[in-house]
Structures are given as structure tokens and as C-alpha cells.
């Protein structure tokens, strides 16, 4: 790594820059999630077919995430993130262009692959900044992701309410978010490998330290993916609401996640990761029960909001624990991300398959049961807290953040 000294102000600038990248990444997801009913109708898919196609998102992410560390090693963290975030924002357009299930599956694979690589790269940079500042920031960074997702979903809700064509909506959103993402990358840390540093493998099994941490993330990502992809469909089909109100349910889910993550670092610093996740699991289970028993849209929307509140800080804490548990944050984060995104791979198809065979109500019974796993496995997050390294911010050795 570069031997140039960087003061606290420059480290904070890098923190704000990577936070902006998180927000851009989230805005793409939020934009997409609210238009899933439009995409389903445009491609002429049943619930089961839609679930199968959506599964390719996580499949693409799981296949591509191990490559992120090698790309960052080859090009440096800043250049790699620029390319990956632009690939992700532009991939938003693809699902809206798909006229059938085959093309939607291919589109979702590319969409997921670009999302996964950008996700690993920005989380690895977040862990490095957290080490330099010597305090928890990962929940706040993921809070910015949720805030971006909220903004994207608000735009999607408005577009759905106005009956706008998703192809036009996505094209405008992709162009705007690409520009914002490239600007934000100007000030992220530009980490370069040492001359004698071996490049990470193209593909590698997750390290042992990632397995139990990934189990916690698995439960949370399953609930998150199910809610993002199916909450609007749930209200539209199960409770017969309008497209605008259905999209607003997704927005409410993202709102509670955003608020919880933005204050999450304060909560975690006070109560600890384990207790925070266990309490969150209780909220998630309560939310799942409300969704399953809902006879009115307001009850279901409250349930999705509680579910979002309960799972909000789980994934940030999993990534933080992985990043602090070993000497190679990118590889460890990729390992945990691969496990957790496997949950995303399973969730859409399983939710759709169960819904096709029974109903969406039964599908969310499964989500509620898995939410119980947050309390059961939360104890493994202690290892990440104990493994955190202390670095003095004013004298930390980091690269020059200037372009």
C-alpha cells in the first residue's frame, strides 16, 4: 500500500465518498424492486416463473463476487469500483427490456453479477475506513444504502402511480445514478497492492471463519430478498390493492431499514452486536406474524416495516465481522457475501414456488421461521468484535484520496 500519510479529514472524506457509493448502489435496487409487478406483466409470467427468473439475480451475484477481490488487486480499489458501480447502474435497464422468461433470466443474471462485484468492492473499502477510524461505521454505510434504496423506491412508486413505462423510468434512473456513482468514486480510498503481494484466486471456497457468520446473514438476506421482491406482489395479489399502494409497501419496508441502519452504529456500540441482532430477530418474527395474519393492507404494511426494522443491521454486522476476522477483507467479505447471497438465490424461487403450490401467505410463514434463526446464531458475531484492529486515525497509513 502507499506510504503517504493521511490526516483524519482525508479519512472522513473517503468515508463520505464510500457512503455515497452505497447510496447509489441502493438506489438501483430500490428502483427495480417497485417495478417488479410491471416486469412480471410485461414478460407475461406467473408467480412461479417470476420467482425462477428473480433467482438468477442472486445466482449471478454468487458466481461473480469472488472475482471482485482480483479485479481490485489488478486495477486498484478506486478504478475497480468506478468500473463496477457503472456496470451495476447501467444493468438496471436490462430487466425492463426482457419480453419473456428466458430473456428476463439472462438479464437478471447480468444484473446480479454486476451488483455482487460492486457490493464486495464497496464493503471492503468500508471495512478499511472503519479500521482507520477505529469505530463502527458499517451499519451507517448500509444505512446509506437503504436511504438510496428508499429514494429509488420513492421514484419507482411515483412512476408506478403515474403508470409510466418502466423502460423509460429505468433508462433515466440509470443515467443519473451512473453519473453520481462515478463522481463519488473520485474520493474513495485508492488502495494498491504491494509489489510482492499475490493476487487473490479467481474463485475460492469461503474461509471457515465465514461459515457461521454467513449463516446469520443467510437468514436476514432471505427475509430481505423476499420482502423486496414480493411485498408489492403480496399486497397486489393477496390483499387486492392498487399498484401505487403495493409499491408504497416496498418503500415502507426500505424506510424502516434505512432509519434502523443509520442509527445502528450507536445501538451496536451501546448494546453489542449479539444483543442487537437478537432483539432485531424478535421484531422480524413479529413482523412476519403480522404479514401472515393480515386481513387489511395497513396490517401487512406494518408487518413489512417491522420485518425491515428487525433485519436492518444484520448484514452490515456480518460484513464487519468478516472483514475484521482475517488479513484479507475482500476475500473474507466475498466468502460471507457468497453464503448470504445464496439465500437470495434460494429466496425468490422458493417464495414463488411455494406461492404457486399454495399461497404467498404460506411463503411468508417460511420467512418468519427463518427470522427465528437470527437469535439462534447471533453469538457468532462476537468474534468479529474481538478481532477488530485498532489504528490511530491521525497517523494511519493510507493512500492519497485525491484523483
Short mmCIF file of C-alpha atoms in Angstrom, two decimals:
data_model
loop_
_atom_site.label_atom_id
_atom_site.label_comp_id
_atom_site.label_asym_id
_atom_site.label_seq_id
_atom_site.Cartn_x
_atom_site.Cartn_y
_atom_site.Cartn_z
CA UNK A 1 0.00 0.00 0.00
CA UNK A 2 1.04 3.61 -0.47
CA UNK A 3 3.18 5.07 2.30
CA UNK A 4 1.64 8.55 2.13
CA UNK A 5 0.28 9.77 5.46
CA UNK A 6 -3.31 10.93 5.54
CA UNK A 7 -4.95 13.05 8.21
CA UNK A 8 -8.32 12.47 9.79
CA UNK A 9 -10.05 14.92 7.46
CA UNK A 10 -8.98 12.92 4.41
CA UNK A 11 -10.12 9.67 6.00
CA UNK A 12 -13.51 11.22 6.71
CA UNK A 13 -13.72 12.41 3.12
CA UNK A 14 -13.13 8.84 2.00
CA UNK A 15 -15.86 7.72 4.39
CA UNK A 16 -18.40 10.13 2.91
CA UNK A 17 -17.39 9.11 -0.60
CA UNK A 18 -17.91 5.40 0.02
CA UNK A 19 -21.19 6.24 1.79
CA UNK A 20 -22.35 7.98 -1.39
CA UNK A 21 -21.41 4.90 -3.40
CA UNK A 22 -23.51 2.78 -1.02
CA UNK A 23 -26.45 5.14 -1.61
CA UNK A 24 -26.10 4.87 -5.39
CA UNK A 25 -25.94 1.08 -5.19
CA UNK A 26 -29.08 1.01 -3.06
CA UNK A 27 -30.96 3.37 -5.37
CA UNK A 28 -30.64 0.86 -8.21
CA UNK A 29 -32.17 -1.89 -6.07
CA UNK A 30 -34.96 0.39 -4.87
CA UNK A 31 -35.80 1.48 -8.40
CA UNK A 32 -36.02 -2.11 -9.56
CA UNK A 33 -38.00 -3.53 -6.63
CA UNK A 34 -41.00 -1.25 -7.03
CA UNK A 35 -41.42 -2.17 -10.72
CA UNK A 36 -41.38 -5.96 -10.30
CA UNK A 37 -45.17 -6.16 -10.93
CA UNK A 38 -44.68 -4.20 -14.20
CA UNK A 39 -41.85 -6.51 -15.25
CA UNK A 40 -43.98 -9.58 -14.43
CA UNK A 41 -46.87 -8.28 -16.51
CA UNK A 42 -44.62 -7.14 -19.38
CA UNK A 43 -42.97 -10.58 -19.63
CA UNK A 44 -46.28 -12.42 -19.09
CA UNK A 45 -45.07 -14.55 -16.18
CA UNK A 46 -46.84 -16.49 -13.44
CA UNK A 47 -45.73 -16.18 -9.82
CA UNK A 48 -43.63 -19.33 -10.13
CA UNK A 49 -41.97 -18.18 -13.36
CA UNK A 50 -41.24 -14.78 -11.87
CA UNK A 51 -39.64 -16.39 -8.83
CA UNK A 52 -37.47 -18.58 -11.08
CA UNK A 53 -36.31 -15.56 -13.08
CA UNK A 54 -35.60 -13.47 -9.98
CA UNK A 55 -33.43 -16.28 -8.61
CA UNK A 56 -30.92 -15.55 -11.37
CA UNK A 57 -30.11 -12.25 -9.64
CA UNK A 58 -28.54 -13.95 -6.66
CA UNK A 59 -27.12 -16.71 -8.87
CA UNK A 60 -25.23 -14.12 -10.90
CA UNK A 61 -24.07 -12.36 -7.73
CA UNK A 62 -22.85 -15.57 -6.12
CA UNK A 63 -20.89 -16.52 -9.24
CA UNK A 64 -19.24 -13.12 -9.66
CA UNK A 65 -18.45 -11.97 -6.11
CA UNK A 66 -15.22 -13.98 -5.75
CA UNK A 67 -13.88 -12.04 -8.74
CA UNK A 68 -14.17 -8.65 -7.02
CA UNK A 69 -11.00 -9.04 -4.96
CA UNK A 70 -8.95 -9.97 -8.02
CA UNK A 71 -10.32 -7.01 -10.01
CA UNK A 72 -9.42 -4.62 -7.18
CA UNK A 73 -5.95 -6.16 -6.97
CA UNK A 74 -5.44 -5.73 -10.72
CA UNK A 75 -6.71 -2.18 -11.12
CA UNK A 76 -6.64 -0.70 -7.61
CA UNK A 77 -9.67 -0.15 -5.43
CA UNK A 78 -10.75 3.20 -6.89
CA UNK A 79 -10.57 2.29 -10.57
CA UNK A 80 -12.16 -1.09 -9.90
CA UNK A 81 -15.06 0.46 -8.00
CA UNK A 82 -15.61 3.03 -10.75
CA UNK A 83 -16.00 0.33 -13.36
CA UNK A 84 -18.08 -1.98 -11.18
CA UNK A 85 -20.51 0.67 -9.96
CA UNK A 86 -21.06 1.92 -13.53
CA UNK A 87 -21.69 -1.66 -14.70
CA UNK A 88 -24.25 -2.07 -11.90
CA UNK A 89 -26.15 1.16 -12.51
CA UNK A 90 -26.38 0.57 -16.25
CA UNK A 91 -27.57 -3.02 -15.72
CA UNK A 92 -30.79 -1.59 -14.25
CA UNK A 93 -32.13 -1.10 -17.77
CA UNK A 94 -31.87 -4.77 -18.77
CA UNK A 95 -34.85 -6.34 -16.89
CA UNK A 96 -37.31 -3.84 -18.33
CA UNK A 97 -36.30 -4.84 -21.87
CA UNK A 98 -36.98 -8.56 -21.37
CA UNK A 99 -40.13 -9.74 -23.24
CA UNK A 100 -40.19 -13.31 -21.87
CA UNK A 101 -38.86 -15.56 -19.12
CA UNK A 102 -35.67 -16.62 -20.96
CA UNK A 103 -34.51 -13.08 -21.64
CA UNK A 104 -35.50 -12.00 -18.14
CA UNK A 105 -33.41 -14.80 -16.65
CA UNK A 106 -30.38 -13.70 -18.68
CA UNK A 107 -30.97 -10.07 -17.76
CA UNK A 108 -31.26 -10.88 -14.08
CA UNK A 109 -28.02 -12.89 -14.18
CA UNK A 110 -26.08 -9.92 -15.55
CA UNK A 111 -27.90 -7.58 -13.18
CA UNK A 112 -26.98 -9.77 -10.21
CA UNK A 113 -23.37 -10.33 -11.30
CA UNK A 114 -22.67 -6.61 -11.55
CA UNK A 115 -24.46 -5.99 -8.24
CA UNK A 116 -22.41 -8.62 -6.42
CA UNK A 117 -18.99 -7.44 -7.58
CA UNK A 118 -19.74 -3.80 -6.77
CA UNK A 119 -21.13 -4.89 -3.39
CA UNK A 120 -17.94 -6.70 -2.36
CA UNK A 121 -15.68 -3.86 -3.56
CA UNK A 122 -17.53 -1.12 -1.69
CA UNK A 123 -17.88 -3.19 1.51
CA UNK A 124 -14.14 -3.94 1.50
CA UNK A 125 -13.43 -0.21 1.26
CA UNK A 126 -15.90 0.42 4.06
CA UNK A 127 -14.09 -2.03 6.32
CA UNK A 128 -10.75 -0.33 5.59
CA UNK A 129 -12.17 3.08 6.50
CA UNK A 130 -13.70 1.60 9.66
CA UNK A 131 -10.28 0.28 10.67
CA UNK A 132 -8.70 3.67 10.13
CA UNK A 133 -11.36 5.49 12.15
CA UNK A 134 -11.34 2.79 14.85
CA UNK A 135 -15.10 2.90 15.32
CA UNK A 136 -18.16 1.19 13.89
CA UNK A 137 -19.39 2.71 10.63
CA UNK A 138 -20.65 -0.29 8.64
CA UNK A 139 -24.24 -0.03 9.83
CA UNK A 140 -24.26 3.63 8.84
CA UNK A 141 -22.85 2.80 5.42
CA UNK A 142 -25.57 0.23 4.90
CA UNK A 143 -27.99 2.84 6.19
CA UNK A 144 -26.90 5.00 3.26
CA UNK A 145 -27.57 2.00 1.02
CA UNK A 146 -31.07 1.79 2.44
CA UNK A 147 -31.53 5.55 2.11
CA UNK A 148 -30.56 5.26 -1.55
CA UNK A 149 -32.93 2.31 -1.94
CA UNK A 150 -35.66 4.40 -0.33
CA UNK A 151 -35.08 7.24 -2.78
CA UNK A 152 -35.07 4.80 -5.67
CA UNK A 153 -38.25 3.12 -4.46
CA UNK A 154 -39.95 6.50 -3.96
CA UNK A 155 -39.20 7.32 -7.57
CA UNK A 156 -40.48 3.90 -8.57
CA UNK A 157 -43.65 4.39 -6.52
CA UNK A 158 -44.32 7.68 -8.31
CA UNK A 159 -43.62 6.09 -11.69
CA UNK A 160 -45.95 3.18 -10.90
CA UNK A 161 -48.67 5.55 -9.69
CA UNK A 162 -48.41 7.53 -12.93
CA UNK A 163 -48.43 4.36 -15.00
CA UNK A 164 -45.03 5.16 -16.52
CA UNK A 165 -43.29 2.66 -18.76
CA UNK A 166 -40.50 1.01 -16.72
CA UNK A 167 -38.16 1.13 -19.73
CA UNK A 168 -38.23 4.91 -19.70
CA UNK A 169 -38.10 5.06 -15.91
CA UNK A 170 -35.07 2.73 -15.71
CA UNK A 171 -33.19 4.48 -18.51
CA UNK A 172 -33.47 7.87 -16.78
CA UNK A 173 -32.58 6.40 -13.39
CA UNK A 174 -29.57 4.50 -14.78
CA UNK A 175 -28.13 7.58 -16.49
CA UNK A 176 -28.47 9.71 -13.36
CA UNK A 177 -27.09 7.09 -10.97
CA UNK A 178 -24.13 6.27 -13.21
CA UNK A 179 -23.05 9.90 -13.18
CA UNK A 180 -23.45 10.20 -9.40
CA UNK A 181 -21.57 6.96 -8.79
CA UNK A 182 -18.59 7.96 -10.92
CA UNK A 183 -18.35 11.33 -9.17
CA UNK A 184 -18.46 9.73 -5.71
CA UNK A 185 -15.66 7.30 -6.63
CA UNK A 186 -13.30 10.24 -7.10
CA UNK A 187 -12.67 10.45 -3.33
CA UNK A 188 -12.73 6.80 -2.22
CA UNK A 189 -9.50 5.22 -0.98
CA UNK A 190 -7.21 4.13 -3.82
CA UNK A 191 -5.71 1.03 -2.26
CA UNK A 192 -2.93 -0.56 -4.29
CA UNK A 193 -1.35 -3.98 -3.65
CA UNK A 194 2.28 -4.30 -2.65
CA UNK A 195 4.64 -5.33 -5.43
CA UNK A 196 5.19 -8.78 -3.93
CA UNK A 197 1.54 -9.35 -2.96
CA UNK A 198 -0.03 -12.39 -4.60
CA UNK A 199 -3.35 -11.77 -6.36
CA UNK A 200 -6.35 -13.45 -4.75
CA UNK A 201 -7.72 -16.55 -6.50
CA UNK A 202 -10.39 -16.10 -9.15
CA UNK A 203 -12.64 -18.48 -7.29
CA UNK A 204 -12.19 -19.85 -3.78
CA UNK A 205 -14.32 -21.59 -1.19
CA UNK A 206 -15.43 -19.32 1.68
CA UNK A 207 -12.96 -19.42 4.60
CA UNK A 208 -14.03 -21.36 7.68
CA UNK A 209 -14.48 -18.11 9.63
CA UNK A 210 -17.17 -17.08 7.14
CA UNK A 211 -19.42 -20.10 7.52
CA UNK A 212 -21.17 -19.35 10.83
CA UNK A 213 -21.16 -15.60 10.18
CA UNK A 214 -22.73 -16.34 6.82
CA UNK A 215 -25.47 -18.40 8.49
CA UNK A 216 -26.70 -15.29 10.31
CA UNK A 217 -26.62 -13.29 7.10
CA UNK A 218 -28.41 -16.12 5.30
CA UNK A 219 -31.50 -15.72 7.50
CA UNK A 220 -31.55 -11.94 7.13
CA UNK A 221 -30.99 -11.86 3.37
CA UNK A 222 -33.73 -14.42 2.81
CA UNK A 223 -36.21 -12.16 4.62
CA UNK A 224 -34.88 -9.06 2.88
CA UNK A 225 -34.97 -10.58 -0.60
CA UNK A 226 -38.44 -11.99 -0.07
CA UNK A 227 -39.73 -8.61 1.09
CA UNK A 228 -38.05 -6.56 -1.63
CA UNK A 229 -39.17 -8.80 -4.47
CA UNK A 230 -42.57 -9.93 -3.19
CA UNK A 231 -44.00 -7.28 -0.87
CA UNK A 232 -45.58 -5.32 -3.73
CA UNK A 233 -46.88 -8.52 -5.32
CA UNK A 234 -48.21 -9.68 -1.92
CA UNK A 235 -50.32 -6.56 -1.45
CA UNK A 236 -51.50 -6.52 -5.04
CA UNK A 237 -52.48 -10.19 -5.30
CA UNK A 238 -53.23 -11.24 -1.72
CA UNK A 239 -54.92 -8.06 -0.49
CA UNK A 240 -56.05 -6.66 -3.88
CA UNK A 241 -54.51 -3.20 -3.54
CA UNK A 242 -53.63 -0.73 -6.28
CA UNK A 243 -50.20 -0.75 -7.95
CA UNK A 244 -49.31 2.52 -6.23
CA UNK A 245 -50.14 1.26 -2.72
CA UNK A 246 -48.35 -2.02 -3.41
CA UNK A 247 -45.21 -0.13 -4.41
CA UNK A 248 -45.57 2.06 -1.31
CA UNK A 249 -45.35 -1.08 0.85
CA UNK A 250 -41.89 -1.75 -0.56
CA UNK A 251 -40.99 1.86 0.18
CA UNK A 252 -42.15 1.49 3.81
CA UNK A 253 -40.05 -1.64 4.22
CA UNK A 254 -36.99 0.20 2.94
CA UNK A 255 -37.75 3.22 5.14
CA UNK A 256 -37.57 1.26 8.37
CA UNK A 257 -34.39 -0.46 7.21
CA UNK A 258 -32.81 2.88 6.34
CA UNK A 259 -33.66 4.51 9.69
CA UNK A 260 -32.53 1.47 11.70
CA UNK A 261 -29.21 1.26 9.85
CA UNK A 262 -28.48 4.98 10.15
CA UNK A 263 -28.77 4.74 13.94
CA UNK A 264 -27.44 1.20 14.09
CA UNK A 265 -23.82 2.06 14.87
CA UNK A 266 -24.92 3.91 18.03
CA UNK A 267 -27.09 0.97 19.11
CA UNK A 268 -24.37 -1.59 18.41
CA UNK A 269 -21.73 0.41 20.28
CA UNK A 270 -24.03 0.54 23.31
CA UNK A 271 -25.58 -2.95 23.38
CA UNK A 272 -23.17 -5.03 21.31
CA UNK A 273 -23.70 -6.89 18.07
CA UNK A 274 -25.12 -10.06 19.60
CA UNK A 275 -27.83 -8.42 21.70
CA UNK A 276 -28.75 -6.07 18.86
CA UNK A 277 -29.23 -8.93 16.41
CA UNK A 278 -31.24 -10.98 18.91
CA UNK A 279 -33.61 -8.11 19.64
CA UNK A 280 -33.87 -7.42 15.92
CA UNK A 281 -34.80 -11.04 15.36
CA UNK A 282 -37.74 -10.59 17.71
CA UNK A 283 -39.00 -7.61 15.70
CA UNK A 284 -38.57 -9.58 12.48
CA UNK A 285 -40.60 -12.52 13.77
CA UNK A 286 -43.37 -10.18 14.97
CA UNK A 287 -43.43 -8.53 11.54
CA UNK A 288 -43.68 -11.90 9.83
CA UNK A 289 -46.62 -12.89 12.01
CA UNK A 290 -48.45 -9.66 11.12
CA UNK A 291 -47.87 -10.27 7.40
CA UNK A 292 -49.18 -13.83 7.60
CA UNK A 293 -52.29 -12.86 9.60
CA UNK A 294 -53.00 -9.59 7.77
CA UNK A 295 -56.55 -9.08 6.57
CA UNK A 296 -56.01 -5.43 5.72
CA UNK A 297 -53.25 -3.70 3.72
CA UNK A 298 -52.28 -1.49 6.68
CA UNK A 299 -51.54 -4.54 8.86
CA UNK A 300 -49.39 -6.13 6.15
CA UNK A 301 -47.52 -2.87 5.59
CA UNK A 302 -46.83 -2.62 9.33
CA UNK A 303 -45.57 -6.19 9.25
CA UNK A 304 -43.15 -5.49 6.42
CA UNK A 305 -41.97 -2.38 8.25
CA UNK A 306 -41.22 -4.38 11.41
CA UNK A 307 -39.50 -7.05 9.36
CA UNK A 308 -37.26 -4.39 7.83
CA UNK A 309 -36.51 -2.96 11.27
CA UNK A 310 -35.57 -6.37 12.64
CA UNK A 311 -33.13 -7.41 9.92
CA UNK A 312 -31.67 -3.97 9.19
CA UNK A 313 -28.27 -4.19 10.89
CA UNK A 314 -27.64 -7.91 10.44
CA UNK A 315 -25.88 -7.86 7.08
CA UNK A 316 -23.66 -4.85 7.94
CA UNK A 317 -22.57 -6.60 11.15
CA UNK A 318 -21.86 -9.80 9.23
CA UNK A 319 -19.67 -7.97 6.73
CA UNK A 320 -17.91 -6.08 9.52
CA UNK A 321 -17.26 -9.30 11.46
CA UNK A 322 -15.90 -10.98 8.33
CA UNK A 323 -13.73 -8.02 7.39
CA UNK A 324 -12.17 -7.81 10.85
CA UNK A 325 -11.72 -11.56 11.27
CA UNK A 326 -8.83 -12.02 8.84
CA UNK A 327 -5.98 -10.29 7.00
CA UNK A 328 -7.80 -10.11 3.64
CA UNK A 329 -11.08 -8.19 3.98
CA UNK A 330 -12.11 -8.61 0.33
CA UNK A 331 -11.74 -12.38 0.42
CA UNK A 332 -13.50 -12.76 3.78
CA UNK A 333 -16.32 -10.43 2.77
CA UNK A 334 -16.68 -12.26 -0.56
CA UNK A 335 -16.97 -15.52 1.38
CA UNK A 336 -19.70 -14.24 3.68
CA UNK A 337 -21.41 -12.45 0.80
CA UNK A 338 -21.43 -15.65 -1.26
CA UNK A 339 -23.14 -17.51 1.58
CA UNK A 340 -25.65 -14.78 2.29
CA UNK A 341 -26.44 -14.17 -1.35
CA UNK A 342 -27.03 -17.88 -1.76
CA UNK A 343 -30.01 -17.13 0.46
CA UNK A 344 -31.01 -14.52 -2.08
CA UNK A 345 -30.58 -17.18 -4.76
CA UNK A 346 -32.96 -19.50 -2.94
CA UNK A 347 -35.49 -16.95 -1.68
CA UNK A 348 -37.18 -15.67 -4.87
CA UNK A 349 -37.60 -19.08 -6.43
CA UNK A 350 -38.70 -20.74 -3.21
CA UNK A 351 -41.18 -17.97 -2.39
CA UNK A 352 -42.60 -18.16 -5.90
CA UNK A 353 -42.67 -21.96 -5.92
CA UNK A 354 -44.45 -22.18 -2.57
CA UNK A 355 -46.86 -19.45 -3.68
CA UNK A 356 -47.60 -21.35 -6.89
CA UNK A 357 -48.29 -24.56 -4.95
CA UNK A 358 -50.15 -22.97 -2.02
CA UNK A 359 -50.21 -19.20 -1.48
CA UNK A 360 -47.99 -16.23 -0.69
CA UNK A 361 -49.23 -16.42 2.90
CA UNK A 362 -47.59 -19.81 3.30
CA UNK A 363 -44.43 -18.43 1.68
CA UNK A 364 -44.14 -15.78 4.38
CA UNK A 365 -44.64 -18.39 7.09
CA UNK A 366 -41.29 -19.73 5.87
CA UNK A 367 -39.79 -16.23 6.05
CA UNK A 368 -40.99 -15.92 9.66
CA UNK A 369 -39.49 -19.27 10.65
CA UNK A 370 -36.10 -18.32 9.19
CA UNK A 371 -36.21 -15.00 11.04
CA UNK A 372 -36.06 -17.02 14.25
CA UNK A 373 -32.58 -18.08 13.19
CA UNK A 374 -31.24 -14.59 13.83
CA UNK A 375 -31.48 -15.09 17.59
CA UNK A 376 -30.18 -18.65 17.38
CA UNK A 377 -26.95 -17.79 15.52
CA UNK A 378 -26.28 -14.23 16.72
CA UNK A 379 -23.49 -15.29 19.11
CA UNK A 380 -21.00 -15.86 16.27
CA UNK A 381 -20.78 -12.10 15.68
CA UNK A 382 -18.71 -11.73 18.87
CA UNK A 383 -15.63 -12.98 17.04
CA UNK A 384 -15.67 -10.00 14.71
CA UNK A 385 -15.83 -7.57 17.62
CA UNK A 386 -12.86 -9.19 19.34
CA UNK A 387 -10.90 -9.32 16.10
CA UNK A 388 -11.09 -5.61 15.34
CA UNK A 389 -7.73 -3.94 14.97
CA UNK A 390 -7.05 -0.56 16.48
CA UNK A 391 -5.46 2.05 14.22
CA UNK A 392 -4.80 5.64 15.20
CA UNK A 393 -6.63 7.79 12.61
CA UNK A 394 -4.31 10.82 12.57
CA UNK A 395 -1.23 8.75 11.72
CA UNK A 396 -2.79 5.93 9.74
CA UNK A 397 -1.02 4.94 6.55
CA UNK A 398 -3.46 5.18 3.65
CA UNK A 399 -3.26 6.22 0.02
CA UNK A 400 -3.82 9.74 -1.24
CA UNK A 401 -7.61 10.12 -1.75
CA UNK A 402 -7.19 12.83 -4.35
CA UNK A 403 -7.73 11.90 -8.03
#
